[in-house]
XYZ file of C-alpha atoms in Angstrom:
712
model
C 0.459 -0.277 0.552
C 1.291 3.955 -0.752
C 1.208 6.280 2.127
C -2.185 7.600 0.843
C -4.143 4.849 0.966
C -3.797 2.898 -2.597
C -3.075 -0.565 -3.707
C 0.047 -0.265 -5.690
C -0.820 -3.550 -6.996
C -3.494 -1.900 -8.885
C -2.260 0.556 -11.922
C -2.857 4.506 -11.817
C -4.595 4.061 -15.633
C -5.380 1.638 -17.808
C -5.946 1.825 -21.450
C -6.787 -2.389 -22.571
C -6.631 -2.110 -26.220
C -8.705 1.513 -26.800
C -9.962 2.108 -30.736
C -11.338 5.534 -30.550
C -13.092 7.124 -33.873
C -14.355 10.672 -35.053
C -18.164 10.513 -37.013
C -18.053 12.997 -39.775
C -20.977 13.416 -42.954
C -18.273 10.985 -44.310
C -18.589 8.481 -42.265
C -16.778 6.758 -39.505
C -12.938 8.149 -39.276
C -10.925 5.432 -37.377
C -8.304 7.988 -35.064
C -6.762 5.028 -33.036
C -6.386 1.616 -33.377
C -5.562 -1.899 -30.480
C -4.070 1.173 -27.895
C -2.155 -0.848 -24.782
C -1.119 1.370 -22.061
C -0.577 0.837 -18.311
C 0.530 3.193 -15.627
C 1.725 2.651 -12.688
C 1.871 5.449 -9.026
C 4.945 7.246 -9.924
C 5.471 6.204 -13.306
C 5.983 7.993 -16.570
C 5.447 6.892 -20.068
C 5.690 9.085 -23.808
C 4.199 9.080 -26.256
C 6.007 10.020 -29.855
C 5.377 10.346 -33.278
C 4.491 12.090 -36.125
C 2.495 14.790 -36.062
C -1.827 12.813 -36.486
C -0.795 9.559 -35.075
C -3.091 9.824 -32.865
C -1.195 11.113 -29.193
C -3.446 13.952 -28.482
C -6.734 12.083 -28.907
C -5.281 9.122 -26.647
C -4.472 11.985 -24.013
C -7.914 14.220 -24.668
C -9.889 10.546 -24.269
C -7.966 10.006 -20.758
C -10.052 13.068 -20.096
C -13.061 12.494 -22.059
C -12.859 15.771 -24.080
C -13.586 13.329 -27.244
C -16.435 16.039 -28.112
C -19.776 15.217 -29.860
C -18.879 13.719 -33.194
C -15.832 11.717 -31.398
C -16.173 8.697 -29.046
C -14.132 5.477 -28.195
C -15.816 2.831 -30.146
C -13.841 -0.301 -28.738
C -11.379 -1.584 -25.639
C -11.711 0.693 -22.492
C -10.165 3.748 -21.009
C -9.637 2.077 -16.637
C -8.562 4.965 -13.605
C -8.224 3.484 -10.171
C -9.343 0.395 -11.528
C -12.724 1.671 -12.602
C -14.010 1.666 -16.097
C -13.756 5.804 -17.080
C -17.422 5.261 -19.320
C -19.215 4.870 -15.459
C -18.252 7.714 -14.685
C -20.720 10.374 -13.900
C -20.939 14.270 -15.542
C -20.519 15.390 -11.942
C -18.369 12.553 -11.174
C -16.129 13.606 -14.106
C -15.835 16.840 -13.513
C -14.664 16.745 -10.128
C -12.064 13.875 -11.558
C -10.261 16.165 -13.645
C -8.313 19.113 -12.886
C -8.465 17.891 -9.408
C -6.788 13.617 -9.383
C -6.428 14.393 -13.517
C -4.633 17.083 -14.925
C -3.052 18.280 -18.631
C -0.599 21.185 -19.827
C -1.736 21.554 -23.123
C 0.988 22.382 -26.135
C -0.721 26.014 -26.596
C -0.988 28.128 -23.154
C -2.315 30.847 -24.551
C -6.045 28.413 -25.618
C -5.692 27.262 -21.973
C -5.766 30.854 -19.955
C -8.461 33.092 -20.081
C -7.153 36.704 -21.558
C -10.326 38.483 -19.313
C -9.760 37.120 -15.678
C -6.328 38.351 -14.238
C -4.401 35.271 -13.230
C -4.481 35.038 -9.821
C -8.418 34.616 -10.321
C -7.730 31.187 -12.723
C -4.993 29.718 -10.276
C -7.582 30.660 -7.225
C -10.804 28.365 -9.316
C -8.983 24.683 -8.315
C -8.817 25.024 -4.799
C -12.114 26.824 -4.796
C -14.276 25.085 -6.833
C -12.525 21.261 -6.313
C -11.673 21.468 -2.347
C -14.063 24.452 -1.434
C -11.545 26.056 0.417
C -11.664 29.662 1.756
C -10.207 32.432 -0.632
C -7.516 33.643 1.432
C -6.250 29.959 1.220
C -7.173 29.273 -2.276
C -4.637 32.894 -2.693
C -1.889 31.800 -0.817
C -1.690 28.430 -2.563
C -1.741 29.667 -6.268
C 1.158 32.087 -5.151
C 3.353 29.580 -3.105
C 3.407 27.436 -6.702
C 4.037 30.317 -8.780
C 6.958 30.470 -6.494
C 7.609 26.936 -6.827
C 7.558 27.081 -10.599
C 10.412 29.628 -10.363
C 8.288 32.804 -12.077
C 9.530 35.760 -9.768
C 7.650 38.074 -7.975
C 4.058 35.935 -8.036
C 2.320 38.525 -5.985
C 2.704 40.881 -9.471
C 2.211 38.148 -11.520
C -0.805 36.984 -10.146
C -2.359 40.843 -10.629
C -1.662 40.244 -13.929
C -3.494 39.456 -17.324
C -2.137 36.068 -19.227
C -1.156 39.115 -22.224
C 1.493 40.480 -19.945
C 3.835 37.862 -19.022
C 6.538 36.164 -22.204
C 5.256 32.933 -23.673
C 7.797 31.130 -21.063
C 6.062 32.419 -18.180
C 3.194 31.717 -19.331
C 3.249 28.393 -19.829
C 4.810 27.799 -16.384
C 1.160 29.262 -14.943
C -0.057 26.637 -16.401
C 2.113 24.146 -15.466
C 1.283 25.613 -11.652
C -2.684 25.396 -12.447
C -2.556 21.294 -13.685
C -0.136 21.261 -10.400
C -2.126 22.938 -7.820
C -4.573 20.078 -6.952
C -1.515 17.598 -6.396
C -3.078 15.630 -9.200
C -2.852 11.930 -9.188
C -1.959 12.027 -12.960
C -0.416 14.444 -14.918
C -1.075 14.493 -19.215
C 1.517 16.744 -20.870
C 0.729 17.452 -24.397
C 4.129 18.923 -26.110
C 4.529 21.733 -23.038
C 8.159 23.240 -24.319
C 7.910 23.408 -27.563
C 8.163 27.015 -28.318
C 9.985 27.547 -25.428
C 14.104 28.655 -25.274
C 16.028 25.145 -24.235
C 16.693 27.132 -20.614
C 13.103 27.387 -20.851
C 12.545 24.222 -21.191
C 15.074 22.731 -19.028
C 13.879 24.537 -16.196
C 9.887 23.585 -17.032
C 11.365 20.014 -17.051
C 13.717 20.422 -13.908
C 10.707 20.981 -12.033
C 8.164 18.869 -13.953
C 10.665 16.354 -12.500
C 11.440 17.308 -9.349
C 7.455 17.986 -8.511
C 6.291 14.752 -9.618
C 8.960 12.757 -7.656
C 7.813 15.001 -4.262
C 4.101 13.722 -4.577
C 4.624 10.988 -6.804
C 3.174 11.261 -9.746
C 1.924 9.771 -12.890
C 2.514 11.389 -16.747
C 1.860 10.541 -19.883
C 4.066 13.382 -21.829
C 3.393 13.811 -25.547
C 5.706 15.092 -27.168
C 7.965 14.772 -30.830
C 11.154 15.728 -29.380
C 12.578 12.532 -28.085
C 15.600 13.721 -26.126
C 12.844 15.258 -23.640
C 11.293 11.834 -23.248
C 14.436 10.824 -22.465
C 15.115 13.126 -19.509
C 11.120 12.780 -18.310
C 10.139 9.193 -19.122
C 10.914 5.414 -17.870
C 8.689 3.701 -20.867
C 8.093 5.308 -24.192
C 5.087 4.217 -26.696
C 6.031 4.489 -30.723
C 2.959 5.299 -32.062
C 2.088 5.199 -36.300
C -1.022 6.202 -37.504
C -3.338 5.201 -34.764
C -0.918 2.281 -33.243
C 1.589 1.425 -31.126
C 4.104 -0.022 -32.884
C 6.679 -0.203 -29.769
C 6.548 -0.247 -26.450
C 9.437 -0.856 -23.657
C 11.719 0.968 -21.460
C 13.362 4.203 -22.966
C 16.830 2.328 -22.729
C 15.235 -0.463 -24.340
C 13.454 1.523 -27.460
C 16.314 3.946 -27.755
C 19.666 1.414 -27.118
C 17.929 -1.505 -29.566
C 15.115 -0.334 -31.305
C 13.528 -2.976 -33.220
C 10.494 -0.877 -35.611
C 12.040 0.590 -39.111
C 9.508 3.821 -37.953
C 11.755 3.767 -34.685
C 14.555 3.626 -36.640
C 13.944 6.301 -39.354
C 12.700 8.846 -36.031
C 16.265 8.299 -35.211
C 17.911 8.684 -38.426
C 15.715 12.042 -38.108
C 16.381 13.599 -35.521
C 20.501 15.690 -35.129
C 22.642 13.541 -33.104
C 25.708 15.143 -31.773
C 27.492 12.128 -34.558
C 25.203 13.273 -37.424
C 27.409 15.125 -40.078
C 25.408 17.294 -42.892
C 28.722 15.847 -45.301
C 29.783 13.134 -43.622
C 26.536 11.374 -41.882
C 23.323 13.516 -43.276
C 20.014 13.031 -41.553
C 17.784 10.652 -43.737
C 13.890 12.129 -43.738
C 11.046 9.340 -43.314
C 9.745 9.001 -47.150
C 6.156 9.626 -48.125
C 3.582 11.595 -45.611
C 1.400 10.197 -42.835
C -1.263 7.923 -44.742
C -5.152 10.046 -43.203
C -7.030 7.342 -41.224
C -9.530 6.433 -44.090
C -6.389 5.286 -46.319
C -4.506 3.364 -44.346
C -3.038 0.579 -46.452
C -3.705 -2.689 -45.287
C -1.515 -4.900 -43.226
C 0.774 -2.601 -42.036
C 0.288 0.653 -42.870
C 4.154 1.639 -42.336
C 5.004 -0.153 -45.893
C 4.773 2.087 -47.995
C 7.587 3.807 -46.483
C 9.253 1.463 -44.825
C 12.363 -0.457 -46.743
C 12.040 -3.593 -45.695
C 8.466 -4.000 -46.961
C 7.981 -7.148 -48.406
C 4.412 -7.489 -50.653
C 2.191 -10.528 -50.243
C 3.282 -10.551 -46.875
C 3.242 -7.354 -44.606
C 0.059 -5.507 -46.560
C -1.696 -8.650 -45.438
C -4.262 -8.991 -42.005
C -4.228 -6.223 -39.491
C -0.439 -6.503 -37.874
C -0.355 -7.829 -33.890
C 2.590 -6.075 -31.696
C 4.953 -9.555 -30.257
C 7.630 -9.333 -27.599
C 11.125 -9.528 -27.612
C 12.967 -12.470 -26.306
C 14.887 -11.750 -22.891
C 13.784 -7.408 -22.177
C 9.965 -7.714 -20.884
C 7.765 -5.472 -21.917
C 9.654 -4.276 -24.840
C 6.786 -5.084 -27.679
C 6.714 -3.939 -31.369
C 4.309 -4.564 -34.431
C 6.556 -5.532 -37.341
C 6.790 -8.770 -38.330
C 10.328 -8.674 -39.951
C 11.874 -7.508 -37.189
C 14.123 -10.078 -35.988
C 15.360 -10.889 -39.626
C 16.640 -7.158 -40.464
C 20.144 -6.537 -39.806
C 20.202 -3.229 -38.558
C 24.212 -3.511 -38.728
C 24.416 -3.132 -42.112
C 21.333 -0.605 -43.368
C 22.959 2.085 -44.599
C 20.180 4.158 -45.580
C 20.735 7.544 -48.117
C 20.504 10.343 -46.464
C 20.300 13.923 -47.365
C 23.841 14.530 -47.686
C 25.963 16.506 -50.580
C 29.919 17.484 -50.735
C 31.428 19.901 -48.384
C 30.655 24.082 -49.379
C 33.768 25.737 -49.843
C 32.586 29.517 -49.347
C 33.355 31.823 -51.023
C 34.111 36.017 -50.959
C 31.752 37.953 -48.159
C 28.392 38.544 -48.894
C 27.400 40.693 -45.876
C 29.348 42.696 -43.180
C 27.971 44.133 -39.890
C 30.082 46.722 -38.337
C 28.822 47.882 -34.754
C 25.728 47.528 -35.500
C 22.819 49.161 -33.330
C 18.948 49.076 -33.378
C 16.844 51.654 -31.107
C 13.164 51.904 -30.187
C 12.319 55.017 -28.310
C 9.506 55.024 -26.002
C 7.310 57.285 -24.003
C 6.950 57.012 -19.859
C 4.069 59.169 -18.965
C 3.717 58.379 -15.755
C 3.615 60.902 -13.272
C 7.426 59.245 -12.018
C 9.034 59.017 -15.040
C 7.989 63.138 -15.384
C 8.972 63.823 -11.924
C 12.042 62.162 -12.835
C 12.136 63.826 -16.363
C 13.215 59.918 -17.962
C 9.959 60.203 -20.271
C 12.078 58.342 -22.534
C 13.336 55.197 -22.579
C 14.858 53.434 -25.147
C 14.673 49.617 -25.427
C 18.089 48.932 -26.766
C 17.227 45.189 -28.874
C 21.168 45.048 -30.817
C 24.555 46.886 -29.353
C 27.253 46.447 -30.898
C 26.420 43.462 -33.214
C 29.573 43.113 -35.482
C 30.149 39.687 -38.305
C 30.205 39.171 -41.344
C 29.030 36.034 -43.951
C 30.309 34.565 -46.988
C 28.433 33.148 -49.701
C 27.854 29.688 -49.555
C 27.737 29.799 -45.784
C 25.198 28.938 -43.664
C 25.759 31.351 -39.899
C 24.255 31.099 -37.132
C 22.026 33.521 -34.844
C 21.181 31.589 -31.594
C 20.366 32.670 -28.067
C 16.857 33.794 -26.150
C 13.452 35.464 -26.895
C 14.164 39.139 -26.688
C 18.459 38.165 -27.998
C 17.475 39.992 -30.307
C 18.070 37.922 -32.842
C 14.771 38.579 -35.001
C 15.634 42.581 -34.327
C 18.519 42.252 -36.132
C 16.479 40.007 -39.132
C 14.367 42.940 -39.435
C 17.367 45.492 -40.370
C 19.244 43.234 -42.991
C 15.444 42.579 -44.809
C 14.775 46.495 -44.771
C 11.812 45.799 -42.170
C 13.591 48.435 -40.076
C 16.917 50.570 -39.864
C 19.604 50.450 -37.880
C 19.771 53.349 -35.070
C 23.581 53.094 -35.046
C 26.318 51.447 -37.205
C 26.340 50.034 -40.736
C 25.121 46.951 -42.935
C 27.078 45.799 -45.551
C 25.707 44.388 -48.186
C 27.261 43.393 -51.535
C 29.270 46.654 -51.032
C 26.517 48.769 -50.270
C 24.933 50.252 -46.396
C 21.995 49.039 -46.710
C 21.521 50.166 -42.763
C 19.357 53.139 -42.822
C 18.008 52.205 -45.949
C 14.416 51.362 -44.929
C 12.440 48.198 -48.148
C 10.440 50.707 -49.646
C 14.160 52.815 -50.448
C 15.680 49.625 -51.735
C 16.002 48.867 -55.143
C 14.305 45.493 -56.336
C 17.764 43.691 -56.729
C 18.850 44.306 -53.102
C 14.923 43.696 -52.109
C 14.986 40.559 -53.698
C 19.329 39.509 -52.976
C 17.719 39.350 -48.920
C 15.166 37.441 -48.374
C 13.872 34.586 -45.474
C 11.507 32.456 -44.378
C 9.715 32.655 -41.413
C 8.808 30.514 -38.523
C 4.694 30.000 -39.088
C 4.429 29.503 -42.923
C 0.664 30.311 -42.878
C 0.610 33.601 -41.596
C 3.006 34.925 -44.937
C 1.287 33.114 -47.199
C -2.328 34.962 -48.524
C -5.005 32.047 -47.423
C -7.142 33.458 -50.870
C -4.421 32.476 -53.576
C -3.063 29.465 -55.280
C 0.573 28.959 -54.406
C 1.194 29.293 -58.211
C -0.176 32.986 -58.337
C 1.995 33.670 -54.947
C 5.370 32.045 -56.442
C 4.005 33.616 -60.360
C 3.843 37.980 -57.907
C 7.624 37.190 -56.628
C 9.247 35.577 -60.181
C 7.259 38.940 -62.170
C 8.287 41.456 -58.644
C 11.968 40.958 -58.922
C 12.280 40.854 -62.718
C 13.575 36.991 -63.234
C 10.773 36.684 -65.645
C 7.757 38.727 -67.636
C 5.708 36.168 -69.870
C 3.466 34.568 -69.127
C 5.038 31.077 -70.698
C 8.429 32.060 -68.977
C 6.892 32.728 -65.427
C 4.247 29.461 -65.608
C 7.325 26.965 -66.059
C 9.330 29.362 -63.382
C 6.197 28.502 -61.148
C 6.841 24.189 -61.882
C 10.385 24.753 -62.021
C 10.595 26.545 -58.103
C 7.485 23.576 -57.097
C 9.775 20.354 -58.193
C 12.959 22.795 -55.918
C 10.887 22.402 -52.480
C 9.823 18.441 -53.945
C 6.308 19.202 -54.353
C 3.840 17.775 -57.203
C 3.292 20.068 -59.555
C -0.388 20.801 -59.016
C -0.133 22.153 -56.156
C -0.181 25.024 -58.132
C -3.470 25.503 -58.128
C -3.734 24.418 -54.467
C -4.188 27.405 -51.798
C -2.771 27.210 -48.725
C -4.998 25.864 -46.292
C -4.958 23.107 -48.598
C -1.554 21.693 -47.130
C -0.061 20.405 -43.517
C 2.347 22.282 -42.277
C 5.315 20.591 -43.955
C 3.770 21.895 -47.314
C 3.442 25.221 -46.016
C 7.132 25.399 -45.414
C 8.092 24.081 -48.578
C 6.202 26.786 -50.363
C 7.425 29.389 -47.833
C 10.982 28.017 -48.678
C 9.676 28.240 -52.489
C 9.317 31.799 -52.846
C 12.289 33.058 -51.071
C 14.503 31.409 -53.098
C 12.319 32.456 -56.679
C 13.262 35.971 -56.705
C 17.082 33.974 -57.104
C 18.687 35.905 -53.956
C 21.981 35.708 -52.705
C 21.139 35.353 -48.882
C 18.051 34.346 -47.473
C 17.303 34.436 -43.880
C 15.486 31.339 -42.164
C 13.590 32.462 -38.869
C 13.087 29.518 -37.058
C 11.888 27.365 -39.902
C 11.512 24.177 -38.906
C 10.579 24.371 -34.897
C 6.648 23.268 -35.650
C 7.803 20.402 -37.523
C 7.551 16.806 -36.870
C 11.838 15.520 -36.359
C 10.742 13.866 -40.407
C 9.594 17.086 -41.795
C 12.575 19.176 -39.984
C 14.804 16.964 -41.708
C 13.687 17.060 -44.817
C 13.094 20.636 -45.058
C 16.910 21.131 -44.447
C 18.100 18.925 -46.508
C 15.896 20.795 -48.902
C 18.091 23.833 -47.889
C 21.248 22.718 -48.213
C 20.331 21.688 -51.532
C 19.526 24.640 -52.573
C 21.847 26.390 -50.932
C 24.603 23.461 -52.601
C 22.663 24.655 -56.401
C 22.738 28.390 -55.352
C 25.859 29.375 -54.006
C 23.141 30.632 -51.432
C 24.142 32.099 -47.512
C 22.150 31.321 -45.313
C 21.312 33.373 -42.290
C 19.670 30.105 -39.486
C 18.616 31.701 -36.921
C 16.797 28.790 -34.461
C 17.032 28.032 -30.712
C 17.368 24.865 -31.573
C 21.510 23.855 -30.872
C 21.418 20.514 -32.078
C 20.105 21.522 -35.406
C 22.632 24.232 -35.304
C 25.728 21.887 -34.232
C 24.613 19.718 -37.685
C 23.793 22.429 -40.121
C 26.060 25.412 -39.923
C 29.576 26.144 -40.774
C 29.888 29.380 -37.416
C 27.690 30.245 -34.472
C 26.555 33.975 -33.250
C 25.477 33.709 -30.023
C 23.517 36.371 -28.843
C 22.176 37.342 -24.885
C 20.068 40.672 -24.785
C 21.414 42.229 -28.049
C 25.181 41.935 -27.013
C 27.149 38.962 -29.160
C 28.633 37.182 -26.399
C 30.604 34.573 -28.738
C 30.929 33.958 -31.960
C 33.020 30.746 -33.815
C 33.083 28.244 -36.256
C 30.873 25.516 -35.499
C 33.271 22.829 -33.926
C 34.812 25.838 -31.653
C 31.802 27.369 -30.033
C 29.996 23.790 -28.855
C 33.666 22.626 -27.533
C 35.648 24.294 -24.388
C 36.925 26.824 -23.705
C 32.889 28.348 -23.723
C 30.646 31.380 -22.851
C 29.435 30.719 -19.623
C 26.173 31.465 -21.272
C 27.022 29.156 -24.450
C 28.183 26.948 -22.321
C 24.466 26.737 -19.832
C 22.556 26.858 -23.203
C 24.506 23.949 -24.586
C 23.554 22.330 -21.648
C 19.757 22.951 -21.592
C 19.524 20.965 -25.115
C 18.378 16.880 -24.861
C 20.014 14.870 -26.212
C 18.254 11.074 -27.689
C 21.071 9.135 -26.754
C 21.878 7.505 -23.808
C 25.334 7.543 -24.085
C 25.071 10.881 -24.218
C 26.796 11.925 -21.199
C 26.422 16.385 -19.845
C 26.892 18.379 -17.317
C 23.315 20.040 -15.778
C 23.413 24.236 -15.761
C 19.965 26.027 -15.153
C 19.805 28.707 -14.998
C 18.566 31.219 -12.132
C 16.603 34.539 -13.033
C 14.596 35.221 -15.773
C 16.119 37.732 -18.867
C 17.024 41.474 -17.820
C 14.574 44.035 -19.111
C 15.530 45.341 -22.548
C 14.209 48.733 -21.016
C 16.972 48.438 -18.255
C 19.293 45.662 -19.090
C 21.585 45.002 -16.100
C 25.352 47.065 -15.567
C 28.475 45.694 -16.812
C 28.273 42.332 -18.660
C 24.549 41.645 -20.505
C 24.689 38.223 -18.174
C 26.001 38.722 -14.688
C 23.082 38.090 -13.155
C 22.469 35.421 -14.376
C 26.069 34.057 -14.399
C 27.030 30.343 -12.306
C 31.200 31.225 -12.884
C 30.355 35.454 -12.059
C 33.591 36.515 -10.601
C 32.823 39.323 -8.814
C 32.188 43.191 -8.637
C 34.211 43.972 -12.756
C 32.050 41.596 -13.873
C 28.838 44.152 -13.341
C 30.481 47.170 -13.061
C 32.659 46.359 -16.963
C 31.454 46.191 -19.801
C 33.810 42.191 -21.016
C 36.671 42.814 -23.045
C 36.475 40.989 -26.207
C 39.077 37.446 -25.875
C 40.442 36.318 -29.183
C 40.718 32.860 -29.345
C 41.748 32.960 -33.309
C 40.838 32.135 -36.025
C 37.770 34.362 -35.621
C 36.558 32.475 -31.844
C 36.167 35.267 -30.375
C 34.331 35.593 -26.603
C 33.143 38.905 -24.622
C 33.867 37.849 -20.848
C 35.609 38.413 -17.553
C 37.048 35.022 -17.178
C 40.642 34.525 -17.082
C 42.039 32.821 -21.094
C 43.117 31.100 -18.872
C 40.505 30.056 -17.060
C 38.287 29.553 -20.555
C 40.511 27.064 -21.859
C 40.405 25.466 -18.655
C 36.306 24.132 -18.796
C 35.454 20.453 -19.343
C 33.031 19.504 -21.968
C 29.176 19.994 -21.143
C 28.630 17.179 -24.020
C 30.118 14.550 -23.207
C 30.000 11.536 -26.540
C 30.969 7.644 -25.268
C 34.204 6.862 -26.062
C 35.544 10.253 -25.599
C 36.369 9.334 -22.304
C 36.430 12.358 -19.598
C 37.838 13.678 -16.558
C 36.695 12.806 -12.949
C 36.359 16.693 -12.681
C 33.658 16.178 -15.733
C 32.550 13.347 -13.946
C 31.469 14.183 -10.594
C 29.537 17.772 -12.745
C 27.330 15.243 -14.333
C 26.290 13.730 -11.069
C 25.028 17.345 -10.093
C 23.332 20.445 -10.509
C 26.057 23.255 -11.989
C 26.247 26.477 -10.059
C 25.167 25.264 -7.036
C-alpha cells in the first residue's frame, strides 16, 4: 500500500485495446486502433510519433474531452481500476483538474484573457476543495514560486497577455499541479520555448512529480525530452503503437523500422551534414481513411515485403529477453540493422566564397515615452529599448551562419534590419558593397530586396490564404524581374515546386489545403523565387515533425548547394545548429557574447552563456553525458539592462564586482573565435566539455559535474 492508502498493485491508468473514432459526414474516421498502456503510481510514459498519429487523441480520451463527434468504439480506459465509461458527468468534473490534470501545448488556449492569473489559479482549490479565498490565494502564490516565477504577487495580479510565453506555460503548469494530481498529462508543453526555459520546466516537473509521486504521460516529438523525463515510451504511427518498452530498450535496441526512421531524422551529436547526413522518412503519414492494408507503415518502409506485410492487421510481438518491450512488425527479427545504411540528404562540403554581408557595430534602439508621474518627476520620460548593441560579424557566399540565443536576445530584430523592415540606429550593414543600414525596404532597389529574402517560422501566417500557391510564387517572379512573359513565369513556378519537391499540381492549391511541412516548403520556394544571394531563415523548422524537419533541412542545403546562397539560420535548436551551420553567433540581451566556427563554439572554451545553452539541449542518446546548468532568474528587461556584463545577473561563473561594473573585453582565441567575458583566458581554457560522447573519456572533475547540477 502507498502512504495515501492506495493499492500499488492497481495501476493508476490502464488502456486496454482502446479504439477511438470520429464521426463525420463522410463516415467513421478511426483515429486510434488497439492502444494498450499501463501506468503505475509514480511512473512516466512518453508518447512519440509524427503529428496526426493519435497521441493527443489518446490524452483527450483519458480526459473524456473527445467532443460530440468523437468516441471510444472499442476497448476501455480504467482509472484506479474503474472503467471511466461508468463515471457520471459530475464525477468526471470533480476528477478533471483535481486528480487528473492536463498541460496543453499552447498556454494561451488554456488561459482566460479576461481574468487575472490569480483568479484563474484560485479556481482550482476553490472549486475542487471548497477552501477559503485567502487559503486559495496563498496556495496559488506559493505554487507560482514553486514553478520559479519571479514576483508571484505581480503575476497573480497580471492578465495572461502581460507575461511572456515561457511564463504563461509555467502558470499553466502551476494550475495543473495545484491540486497535487495523481495523473498528469503533458501535451507538447515546451515546444515553442527556449532551451533554457525548457530545461527549467522539465526539471521543475520532475521535482514536483517526484515529491507527490505523480504518474505522467508525456506527449512530445522531441525524443531527447522523452529520454530525460520518462521511464517507458510508446512509439505511435497512424493511430497504432508500433513499439513500446523502457526508454533504454527502445532507444538502444529499437526494433521497428519507423522508430529507426525517427532516430535517423534527428541531428544527434555524431551526425554530420556531409559525412553522416540526416535521413528523412520518405512519403507522408496516411490519412485515417486511407490507411493501407496490413502494416500502416508499409508504403514508407525500406523492409516492406509485398504479399506478407500487406496482409491483415499486424499484432504486437514481445522481444525475447526484454520484458515489456514489444514491436508491431513481421520482419523485426530478420533485419540486420548493423548493415542498414540508408542514403541521407548530404552532399559535398561547400567552400565559402567572398563576403556577401558585413555588419559593423550595428545598433538598433526603439524609443518609447513613459508618461507616468514618476517618470515626469525624474525627467526620464524618454527611454530606449536596446534591442541590438554593437553587432559585428560577416557572412560569406555559400556559408551557413547560425544566430542563437533566448527569445528577446535580438535575433529577429537584427533580421528585420537586414531585410529592411527596420532601419539601424547606428553602425553599418554592408550588403554587396552597399550600406543598407539606413535604407527601409521601400527605398531599396528590386535587386537589393530580391537579393535578401526571408523564410518565416509560421508559413501559414505569411502565405495569403485567398491566393493559390502558384499565383503567390508567380507574383515574386514578376516583382523581381526574374521572368515577365506569362509562359516563362508559369514554367518558373513549376521549376520552383520541383526544387522544393512538391507535386506540380500544388500550384492550383491554396495554403489551407497543404500540411504544415508543405506550407513551409512553399515558403522556401517563395524565398528562392527571386534568386536571392542571401536567405534569412527564422526558426523555419521549429514547429515541424522530426521527419519533416530533416526533409526541410536537407532541402535548404540542396538549394544552397545549387545556388551558392548564403544562409543565416536563426534558431534555438542547438542540435540542428550544430548539424547545419558553418559558423555560430551567440547573442544575449542584444549583445554578441561569442562567435566562431561551429566546432569551436560547441567545444570548450565557452562563454558561460554558451555553456549554459549547450547544457540545456536534450539529446536522444543514452550514451551521451551532459553537465547540468540551470540558469536562475529571467532574462533582464531590455528597458533596464544590467550594467557591466549583460549576463552577470544569471552567470554561474561570475567572478566579482568587475562583472557588474565593466563591459567585458573581447577574448580572441584565434581563427575568428571570440568570447566577450571577464574570465581570464587560462580559466576559459580549463573548462570541461558540457557534452561528452561515449568513448571520448572524461576527467573525474567532469564526471562529478555531470552527477550534480552546476552552479549550486
